Amino acid sequence: MNDISYSTVGREIYPGQIVNIGCMKDIDFLEERCNCQRFRIVYLKEGHGILHNGDKSQIITSPSVLCLNLEDRVSLENAADIKMDALYFDPFCYGRYVEYQDYDDWKEKLHDDAYFFRAFFERNEHYIGACSINYSLGKRLSQLITQTETELQQQRDEFWPCRSRSYFIELLLNANSIYNEDKSEEQIFDGKTSTDVAAVVDWIHIHYLDKVVLEDITREFHTNKTTLNQKFKAEMGITVMEYIISLRMQMACSLLRKTFLSVGEIMDRSGYRDDAHFLRSFKKFAGCTPTEYRTQYE
């Protein structure tokens, strides 16, 4: 593989402009490190093997997601029937056309956004960069990698750099939520999430951008509203719909800060189809309108 695989170059629209994101589908190898400065999100969709990262190792089986930074040194041993989708990105491209002196400068300027890179930064005896997931969540990760690749290759309008980055940002948010759920020892609430609530959380992360009402979830899990909300709030601290709204607002805020996509497109990408409903939800969450919020980060 050569360096061009890690980046995309503009053609008719913004000719020569480089977006430092690249995608690879159905690969069966894992480089020790990239040949240029790239983070990696890798979805292991088939197979198994032993992942080595530095002097630590763990058995990984599909489906799993790997979040690898510039300093990780990884290899797969005893790999069998491996098939992976990968997205490579220069960490600098997370900012909205912000200039950084170096990698340390980028990390320092992340501020609150560092939360979304915990899966890439944190390494300990329990976590060396890989989380197990279920196939439904894995399918969503694969879809986002495919959508990013399609946008980068088609370059269909003047928003193709922002739109491709928006899919990448959504992929980051999903990877962060998976990492958060995997680290049960650091959960705010006592004890590990029950199997029932964990299944609901997984379902939400797949469907939160759809038109979802509470009845959809109670029907899916053969329960009633009261029981569902009581169990969910006891373990997660908020109700089911509050959790869904929080995910949608995280998406909206990230896209407003990090892209130049229109507010209308961001509304749609955040799971809303009605302007008034989106505006009302956003003002309640952020204390200001989407336009006012974006202005703060110009």
mmCIF file of C-alpha atoms in Angstrom:
data_model
loop_
_atom_site.group_PDB
_atom_site.id
_atom_site.type_symbol
_atom_site.label_atom_id
_atom_site.label_comp_id
_atom_site.label_asym_id
_atom_site.label_seq_id
_atom_site.Cartn_x
_atom_site.Cartn_y
_atom_site.Cartn_z
ATOM 1 C CA MET A 1 0.000 0.000 0.000
ATOM 2 C CA ASN A 2 1.309 3.485 -0.791
ATOM 3 C CA ASP A 3 0.645 6.826 0.887
ATOM 4 C CA ILE A 4 -2.073 7.874 -1.571
ATOM 5 C CA SER A 5 -4.342 5.249 0.006
ATOM 6 C CA TYR A 6 -4.320 7.290 3.197
ATOM 7 C CA SER A 7 -5.562 10.535 1.610
ATOM 8 C CA THR A 8 -8.024 11.787 -1.012
ATOM 9 C CA VAL A 9 -7.250 14.463 -3.612
ATOM 10 C CA GLY A 10 -9.881 16.809 -5.065
ATOM 11 C CA ARG A 11 -10.586 16.543 -8.782
ATOM 12 C CA GLU A 12 -13.114 18.811 -10.588
ATOM 13 C CA ILE A 13 -14.285 20.439 -7.353
ATOM 14 C CA TYR A 14 -11.376 21.870 -5.322
ATOM 15 C CA PRO A 15 -8.758 20.322 -7.655
ATOM 16 C CA GLY A 16 -5.626 19.381 -5.776
ATOM 17 C CA GLN A 17 -7.171 19.851 -2.315
ATOM 18 C CA ILE A 18 -6.093 17.036 -0.015
ATOM 19 C CA VAL A 19 -8.413 15.533 2.583
ATOM 20 C CA ASN A 20 -6.298 13.363 4.846
ATOM 21 C CA ILE A 21 -8.820 10.559 5.187
ATOM 22 C CA GLY A 22 -8.657 7.248 3.364
ATOM 23 C CA CYS A 23 -10.681 4.036 3.478
ATOM 24 C CA MET A 24 -9.856 0.400 2.773
ATOM 25 C CA LYS A 25 -12.496 -2.329 2.512
ATOM 26 C CA ASP A 26 -12.168 -6.095 2.998
ATOM 27 C CA ILE A 27 -8.477 -6.059 3.895
ATOM 28 C CA ASP A 28 -6.773 -9.089 5.456
ATOM 29 C CA PHE A 29 -3.672 -7.414 6.909
ATOM 30 C CA LEU A 30 -2.824 -4.968 9.688
ATOM 31 C CA GLU A 31 0.251 -2.770 9.301
ATOM 32 C CA GLU A 32 2.469 -2.345 12.355
ATOM 33 C CA ARG A 33 2.029 1.392 11.809
ATOM 34 C CA CYS A 34 1.004 3.612 8.924
ATOM 35 C CA ASN A 35 3.680 4.991 6.606
ATOM 36 C CA CYS A 36 2.453 8.507 7.374
ATOM 37 C CA GLN A 37 0.788 10.251 10.301
ATOM 38 C CA ARG A 38 -2.545 8.452 10.604
ATOM 39 C CA PHE A 39 -4.915 7.216 13.269
ATOM 40 C CA ARG A 40 -6.926 4.120 12.355
ATOM 41 C CA ILE A 41 -10.402 2.817 13.050
ATOM 42 C CA VAL A 42 -10.465 -0.846 12.041
ATOM 43 C CA TYR A 43 -13.580 -3.003 12.055
ATOM 44 C CA LEU A 44 -12.764 -6.706 12.296
ATOM 45 C CA LYS A 45 -15.824 -8.223 10.656
ATOM 46 C CA GLU A 46 -14.582 -11.764 10.079
ATOM 47 C CA GLY A 47 -11.978 -14.037 11.624
ATOM 48 C CA HIS A 48 -9.843 -14.028 14.762
ATOM 49 C CA GLY A 49 -6.258 -13.777 15.911
ATOM 50 C CA ILE A 50 -3.887 -12.543 18.607
ATOM 51 C CA LEU A 51 -3.428 -8.764 18.650
ATOM 52 C CA HIS A 52 -0.050 -7.495 19.852
ATOM 53 C CA ASN A 53 0.360 -3.826 20.734
ATOM 54 C CA GLY A 54 3.834 -3.143 22.056
ATOM 55 C CA ASP A 55 4.491 -5.647 24.821
ATOM 56 C CA LYS A 56 0.811 -6.426 25.464
ATOM 57 C CA SER A 57 -1.393 -8.991 23.739
ATOM 58 C CA GLN A 58 -4.986 -10.164 23.646
ATOM 59 C CA ILE A 59 -7.113 -12.564 21.640
ATOM 60 C CA ILE A 60 -9.557 -10.749 19.370
ATOM 61 C CA THR A 61 -12.474 -12.266 17.516
ATOM 62 C CA SER A 62 -14.964 -10.773 15.109
ATOM 63 C CA PRO A 63 -16.826 -8.545 15.511
ATOM 64 C CA SER A 64 -14.387 -6.108 17.131
ATOM 65 C CA VAL A 65 -13.248 -2.538 16.592
ATOM 66 C CA LEU A 66 -9.649 -1.319 16.878
ATOM 67 C CA CYS A 67 -8.848 2.338 17.626
ATOM 68 C CA LEU A 68 -5.153 2.894 16.939
ATOM 69 C CA ASN A 69 -3.063 6.039 17.370
ATOM 70 C CA LEU A 70 0.239 7.200 15.875
ATOM 71 C CA GLU A 71 2.317 5.530 18.568
ATOM 72 C CA ASP A 72 0.698 2.086 18.550
ATOM 73 C CA ARG A 73 2.848 -0.762 17.224
ATOM 74 C CA VAL A 74 0.504 -3.587 16.341
ATOM 75 C CA SER A 75 0.549 -6.991 14.701
ATOM 76 C CA LEU A 76 -1.814 -9.937 14.276
ATOM 77 C CA GLU A 77 -0.571 -13.450 14.887
ATOM 78 C CA ASN A 78 -2.292 -16.785 14.340
ATOM 79 C CA ALA A 79 -4.831 -14.900 12.244
ATOM 80 C CA ALA A 80 -7.531 -16.997 10.568
ATOM 81 C CA ASP A 81 -10.048 -15.899 7.905
ATOM 82 C CA ILE A 82 -9.408 -12.224 8.660
ATOM 83 C CA LYS A 83 -11.488 -9.580 6.882
ATOM 84 C CA MET A 84 -11.492 -5.940 7.986
ATOM 85 C CA ASP A 85 -12.713 -2.478 6.985
ATOM 86 C CA ALA A 86 -10.463 0.428 7.930
ATOM 87 C CA LEU A 87 -10.582 4.209 7.969
ATOM 88 C CA TYR A 88 -7.291 6.110 8.193
ATOM 89 C CA PHE A 89 -7.239 9.759 9.260
ATOM 90 C CA ASP A 90 -4.769 12.461 10.073
ATOM 91 C CA PRO A 91 -5.835 13.623 13.580
ATOM 92 C CA PHE A 92 -5.405 17.232 12.451
ATOM 93 C CA CYS A 93 -8.409 16.876 10.124
ATOM 94 C CA TYR A 94 -10.747 16.601 13.122
ATOM 95 C CA GLY A 95 -10.478 20.371 13.588
ATOM 96 C CA ARG A 96 -12.369 22.587 11.169
ATOM 97 C CA TYR A 97 -9.422 23.806 9.097
ATOM 98 C CA VAL A 98 -7.396 24.699 12.196
ATOM 99 C CA GLU A 99 -3.612 24.898 11.894
ATOM 100 C CA TYR A 100 -1.484 22.924 14.364
ATOM 101 C CA GLN A 101 2.241 23.087 14.946
ATOM 102 C CA ASP A 102 2.583 19.397 15.750
ATOM 103 C CA TYR A 103 0.807 16.398 17.276
ATOM 104 C CA ASP A 104 1.259 17.670 20.861
ATOM 105 C CA ASP A 105 -0.222 21.032 19.882
ATOM 106 C CA TRP A 106 -3.249 19.219 18.411
ATOM 107 C CA LYS A 107 -3.788 17.212 21.614
ATOM 108 C CA GLU A 108 -3.535 20.355 23.732
ATOM 109 C CA LYS A 109 -6.106 22.209 21.611
ATOM 110 C CA LEU A 110 -8.651 19.367 21.710
ATOM 111 C CA HIS A 111 -9.911 20.521 25.119
ATOM 112 C CA ASP A 112 -13.364 18.961 25.706
ATOM 113 C CA ASP A 113 -13.171 17.071 22.399
ATOM 114 C CA ALA A 114 -10.437 14.898 23.906
ATOM 115 C CA TYR A 115 -13.327 12.894 25.374
ATOM 116 C CA PHE A 116 -14.089 11.508 21.906
ATOM 117 C CA PHE A 117 -10.509 10.253 21.482
ATOM 118 C CA ARG A 118 -10.251 8.240 24.711
ATOM 119 C CA ALA A 119 -10.392 4.969 22.785
ATOM 120 C CA PHE A 120 -7.259 6.097 20.907
ATOM 121 C CA PHE A 121 -5.351 7.557 23.867
ATOM 122 C CA GLU A 122 -6.003 5.291 26.844
ATOM 123 C CA ARG A 123 -3.969 2.125 27.222
ATOM 124 C CA ASN A 124 -3.837 -0.133 30.300
ATOM 125 C CA GLU A 125 -3.836 -3.773 31.330
ATOM 126 C CA HIS A 126 -7.490 -4.126 30.301
ATOM 127 C CA TYR A 127 -7.435 -2.187 27.039
ATOM 128 C CA ILE A 128 -4.766 -2.136 24.319
ATOM 129 C CA GLY A 129 -6.876 -0.598 21.545
ATOM 130 C CA ALA A 130 -9.509 -3.259 20.794
ATOM 131 C CA CYS A 131 -13.150 -3.603 21.914
ATOM 132 C CA SER A 132 -15.535 -6.446 21.168
ATOM 133 C CA ILE A 133 -18.914 -5.392 19.780
ATOM 134 C CA ASN A 134 -22.011 -7.060 18.328
ATOM 135 C CA TYR A 135 -22.632 -7.564 14.624
ATOM 136 C CA SER A 136 -25.384 -4.946 14.448
ATOM 137 C CA LEU A 137 -23.078 -2.212 15.740
ATOM 138 C CA GLY A 138 -20.312 -3.549 13.529
ATOM 139 C CA LYS A 139 -22.572 -3.275 10.501
ATOM 140 C CA ARG A 140 -23.173 0.397 11.343
ATOM 141 C CA LEU A 141 -19.420 1.040 11.572
ATOM 142 C CA SER A 142 -18.923 -0.659 8.214
ATOM 143 C CA GLN A 143 -21.709 1.467 6.696
ATOM 144 C CA LEU A 144 -20.072 4.667 7.937
ATOM 145 C CA ILE A 145 -16.716 3.650 6.478
ATOM 146 C CA THR A 146 -18.464 2.901 3.169
ATOM 147 C CA GLN A 147 -20.339 6.237 3.232
ATOM 148 C CA THR A 148 -17.079 8.086 3.919
ATOM 149 C CA GLU A 149 -15.354 6.280 1.052
ATOM 150 C CA THR A 150 -18.256 6.959 -1.332
ATOM 151 C CA GLU A 151 -18.297 10.677 -0.518
ATOM 152 C CA LEU A 152 -14.532 10.931 -0.943
ATOM 153 C CA GLN A 153 -14.582 9.154 -4.288
ATOM 154 C CA GLN A 154 -17.704 10.726 -5.834
ATOM 155 C CA GLN A 155 -16.961 14.345 -4.757
ATOM 156 C CA ARG A 156 -20.479 15.200 -5.897
ATOM 157 C CA ASP A 157 -20.708 18.824 -4.738
ATOM 158 C CA GLU A 158 -18.799 21.596 -2.971
ATOM 159 C CA PHE A 159 -19.541 20.059 0.431
ATOM 160 C CA TRP A 160 -17.751 16.766 -0.235
ATOM 161 C CA PRO A 161 -14.804 17.527 2.115
ATOM 162 C CA CYS A 162 -17.145 18.481 4.974
ATOM 163 C CA ARG A 163 -19.600 15.677 4.305
ATOM 164 C CA SER A 164 -16.911 13.014 4.251
ATOM 165 C CA ARG A 165 -15.555 14.395 7.518
ATOM 166 C CA SER A 166 -19.067 14.335 8.978
ATOM 167 C CA TYR A 167 -19.291 10.563 8.433
ATOM 168 C CA PHE A 168 -15.845 10.215 9.969
ATOM 169 C CA ILE A 169 -16.977 12.259 13.007
ATOM 170 C CA GLU A 170 -20.041 10.032 13.406
ATOM 171 C CA LEU A 171 -17.711 7.036 13.270
ATOM 172 C CA LEU A 172 -15.628 8.605 16.060
ATOM 173 C CA LEU A 173 -18.721 9.130 18.206
ATOM 174 C CA ASN A 174 -19.749 5.512 17.736
ATOM 175 C CA ALA A 175 -16.267 4.220 18.542
ATOM 176 C CA ASN A 176 -16.218 6.362 21.681
ATOM 177 C CA SER A 177 -19.574 5.023 22.868
ATOM 178 C CA ILE A 178 -18.427 1.427 22.271
ATOM 179 C CA TYR A 179 -15.274 2.058 24.284
ATOM 180 C CA ASN A 180 -17.283 3.654 27.080
ATOM 181 C CA GLU A 181 -19.594 0.646 27.327
ATOM 182 C CA ASP A 182 -16.707 -1.810 27.219
ATOM 183 C CA LYS A 183 -14.938 -0.236 30.211
ATOM 184 C CA SER A 184 -17.390 -1.357 32.875
ATOM 185 C CA GLU A 185 -14.885 -0.740 35.670
ATOM 186 C CA GLU A 186 -15.097 3.007 34.989
ATOM 187 C CA GLN A 187 -18.865 3.367 34.784
ATOM 188 C CA ILE A 188 -20.396 6.094 36.912
ATOM 189 C CA PHE A 189 -23.057 3.800 38.285
ATOM 190 C CA ASP A 190 -22.251 0.830 40.514
ATOM 191 C CA GLY A 191 -22.053 -2.577 38.934
ATOM 192 C CA LYS A 192 -21.907 -3.713 35.349
ATOM 193 C CA THR A 193 -24.716 -2.860 32.957
ATOM 194 C CA SER A 194 -27.252 -5.676 32.932
ATOM 195 C CA THR A 195 -27.672 -7.760 29.813
ATOM 196 C CA ASP A 196 -31.161 -6.321 29.259
ATOM 197 C CA VAL A 197 -30.063 -2.675 29.416
ATOM 198 C CA ALA A 198 -26.905 -3.347 27.395
ATOM 199 C CA ALA A 199 -29.082 -4.806 24.623
ATOM 200 C CA VAL A 200 -31.262 -1.677 24.650
ATOM 201 C CA VAL A 201 -28.192 0.578 24.476
ATOM 202 C CA ASP A 202 -26.847 -1.398 21.509
ATOM 203 C CA TRP A 203 -30.201 -1.120 19.724
ATOM 204 C CA ILE A 204 -30.299 2.638 20.357
ATOM 205 C CA HIS A 205 -26.819 3.162 18.903
ATOM 206 C CA ILE A 206 -27.969 1.481 15.714
ATOM 207 C CA HIS A 207 -31.317 3.286 15.405
ATOM 208 C CA TYR A 208 -30.949 6.656 17.174
ATOM 209 C CA LEU A 209 -30.883 8.549 13.867
ATOM 210 C CA ASP A 210 -34.141 6.899 12.752
ATOM 211 C CA LYS A 211 -37.582 8.179 13.653
ATOM 212 C CA VAL A 212 -37.786 6.379 17.009
ATOM 213 C CA VAL A 213 -40.518 6.520 19.662
ATOM 214 C CA LEU A 214 -40.516 4.679 22.961
ATOM 215 C CA GLU A 215 -43.132 2.232 21.710
ATOM 216 C CA ASP A 216 -40.666 0.998 19.077
ATOM 217 C CA ILE A 217 -38.238 -0.028 21.821
ATOM 218 C CA THR A 218 -40.847 -1.574 24.136
ATOM 219 C CA ARG A 219 -42.150 -3.617 21.213
ATOM 220 C CA GLU A 220 -38.636 -4.730 20.258
ATOM 221 C CA PHE A 221 -37.837 -5.899 23.802
ATOM 222 C CA HIS A 222 -41.311 -7.139 24.804
ATOM 223 C CA THR A 223 -41.687 -4.843 27.783
ATOM 224 C CA ASN A 224 -43.661 -1.735 28.805
ATOM 225 C CA LYS A 225 -42.688 1.924 29.118
ATOM 226 C CA THR A 226 -42.597 2.027 32.913
ATOM 227 C CA THR A 227 -40.435 -1.068 33.346
ATOM 228 C CA LEU A 228 -38.093 -0.072 30.526
ATOM 229 C CA ASN A 229 -37.505 3.450 31.830
ATOM 230 C CA GLN A 230 -37.120 2.298 35.434
ATOM 231 C CA LYS A 231 -34.442 -0.263 34.544
ATOM 232 C CA PHE A 232 -32.700 2.062 32.103
ATOM 233 C CA LYS A 233 -32.605 5.064 34.428
ATOM 234 C CA ALA A 234 -31.414 2.955 37.363
ATOM 235 C CA GLU A 235 -28.336 1.926 35.396
ATOM 236 C CA MET A 236 -27.745 4.826 32.991
ATOM 237 C CA GLY A 237 -28.959 7.757 35.097
ATOM 238 C CA ILE A 238 -31.358 9.085 32.449
ATOM 239 C CA THR A 239 -34.439 7.845 30.622
ATOM 240 C CA VAL A 240 -34.334 6.079 27.271
ATOM 241 C CA MET A 241 -35.500 9.096 25.266
ATOM 242 C CA GLU A 242 -33.132 11.420 27.133
ATOM 243 C CA TYR A 243 -30.308 9.098 26.123
ATOM 244 C CA ILE A 244 -31.412 9.160 22.471
ATOM 245 C CA ILE A 245 -31.688 12.957 22.471
ATOM 246 C CA SER A 246 -28.227 13.215 24.049
ATOM 247 C CA LEU A 247 -26.721 11.103 21.261
ATOM 248 C CA ARG A 248 -28.456 13.183 18.606
ATOM 249 C CA MET A 249 -27.302 16.441 20.175
ATOM 250 C CA GLN A 250 -23.717 15.199 20.427
ATOM 251 C CA MET A 251 -23.868 14.523 16.718
ATOM 252 C CA ALA A 252 -25.386 17.938 15.920
ATOM 253 C CA CYS A 253 -22.901 19.849 18.084
ATOM 254 C CA SER A 254 -19.912 18.008 16.625
ATOM 255 C CA LEU A 255 -21.004 18.694 13.047
ATOM 256 C CA LEU A 256 -21.705 22.360 13.801
ATOM 257 C CA ARG A 257 -18.239 22.762 15.328
ATOM 258 C CA LYS A 258 -16.265 20.726 12.838
ATOM 259 C CA THR A 259 -17.935 21.167 9.422
ATOM 260 C CA PHE A 260 -19.483 23.820 7.198
ATOM 261 C CA LEU A 261 -22.528 21.702 6.344
ATOM 262 C CA SER A 262 -25.812 23.605 6.397
ATOM 263 C CA VAL A 263 -27.895 23.546 9.568
ATOM 264 C CA GLY A 264 -30.624 21.775 7.562
ATOM 265 C CA GLU A 265 -28.316 18.933 6.559
ATOM 266 C CA ILE A 266 -26.963 18.673 10.100
ATOM 267 C CA MET A 267 -30.530 18.488 11.395
ATOM 268 C CA ASP A 268 -31.219 15.577 9.053
ATOM 269 C CA ARG A 269 -27.935 13.854 9.943
ATOM 270 C CA SER A 270 -28.873 14.156 13.629
ATOM 271 C CA GLY A 271 -32.121 12.267 13.253
ATOM 272 C CA TYR A 272 -34.588 15.170 12.998
ATOM 273 C CA ARG A 273 -37.048 15.829 10.179
ATOM 274 C CA ASP A 274 -38.869 18.849 11.622
ATOM 275 C CA ASP A 275 -37.179 22.258 11.945
ATOM 276 C CA ALA A 276 -39.163 23.370 14.979
ATOM 277 C CA HIS A 277 -38.566 20.109 16.846
ATOM 278 C CA PHE A 278 -34.836 20.254 16.140
ATOM 279 C CA LEU A 279 -34.570 23.914 17.184
ATOM 280 C CA ARG A 280 -36.522 23.288 20.384
ATOM 281 C CA SER A 281 -34.410 20.249 21.317
ATOM 282 C CA PHE A 282 -31.147 22.002 20.486
ATOM 283 C CA LYS A 283 -31.942 25.142 22.502
ATOM 284 C CA LYS A 284 -32.889 22.993 25.477
ATOM 285 C CA PHE A 285 -29.627 21.051 25.192
ATOM 286 C CA ALA A 286 -27.163 23.839 24.333
ATOM 287 C CA GLY A 287 -28.951 26.963 25.586
ATOM 288 C CA CYS A 288 -28.785 28.674 22.194
ATOM 289 C CA THR A 289 -29.742 28.160 18.550
ATOM 290 C CA PRO A 290 -27.595 26.034 16.216
ATOM 291 C CA THR A 291 -26.440 29.164 14.373
ATOM 292 C CA GLU A 292 -25.468 30.885 17.620
ATOM 293 C CA TYR A 293 -23.658 27.734 18.724
ATOM 294 C CA ARG A 294 -21.687 27.537 15.475
ATOM 295 C CA THR A 295 -20.725 31.224 15.726
ATOM 296 C CA GLN A 296 -18.984 30.538 19.034
ATOM 297 C CA TYR A 297 -16.554 28.240 17.182
ATOM 298 C CA GLU A 298 -15.898 30.352 14.089
#
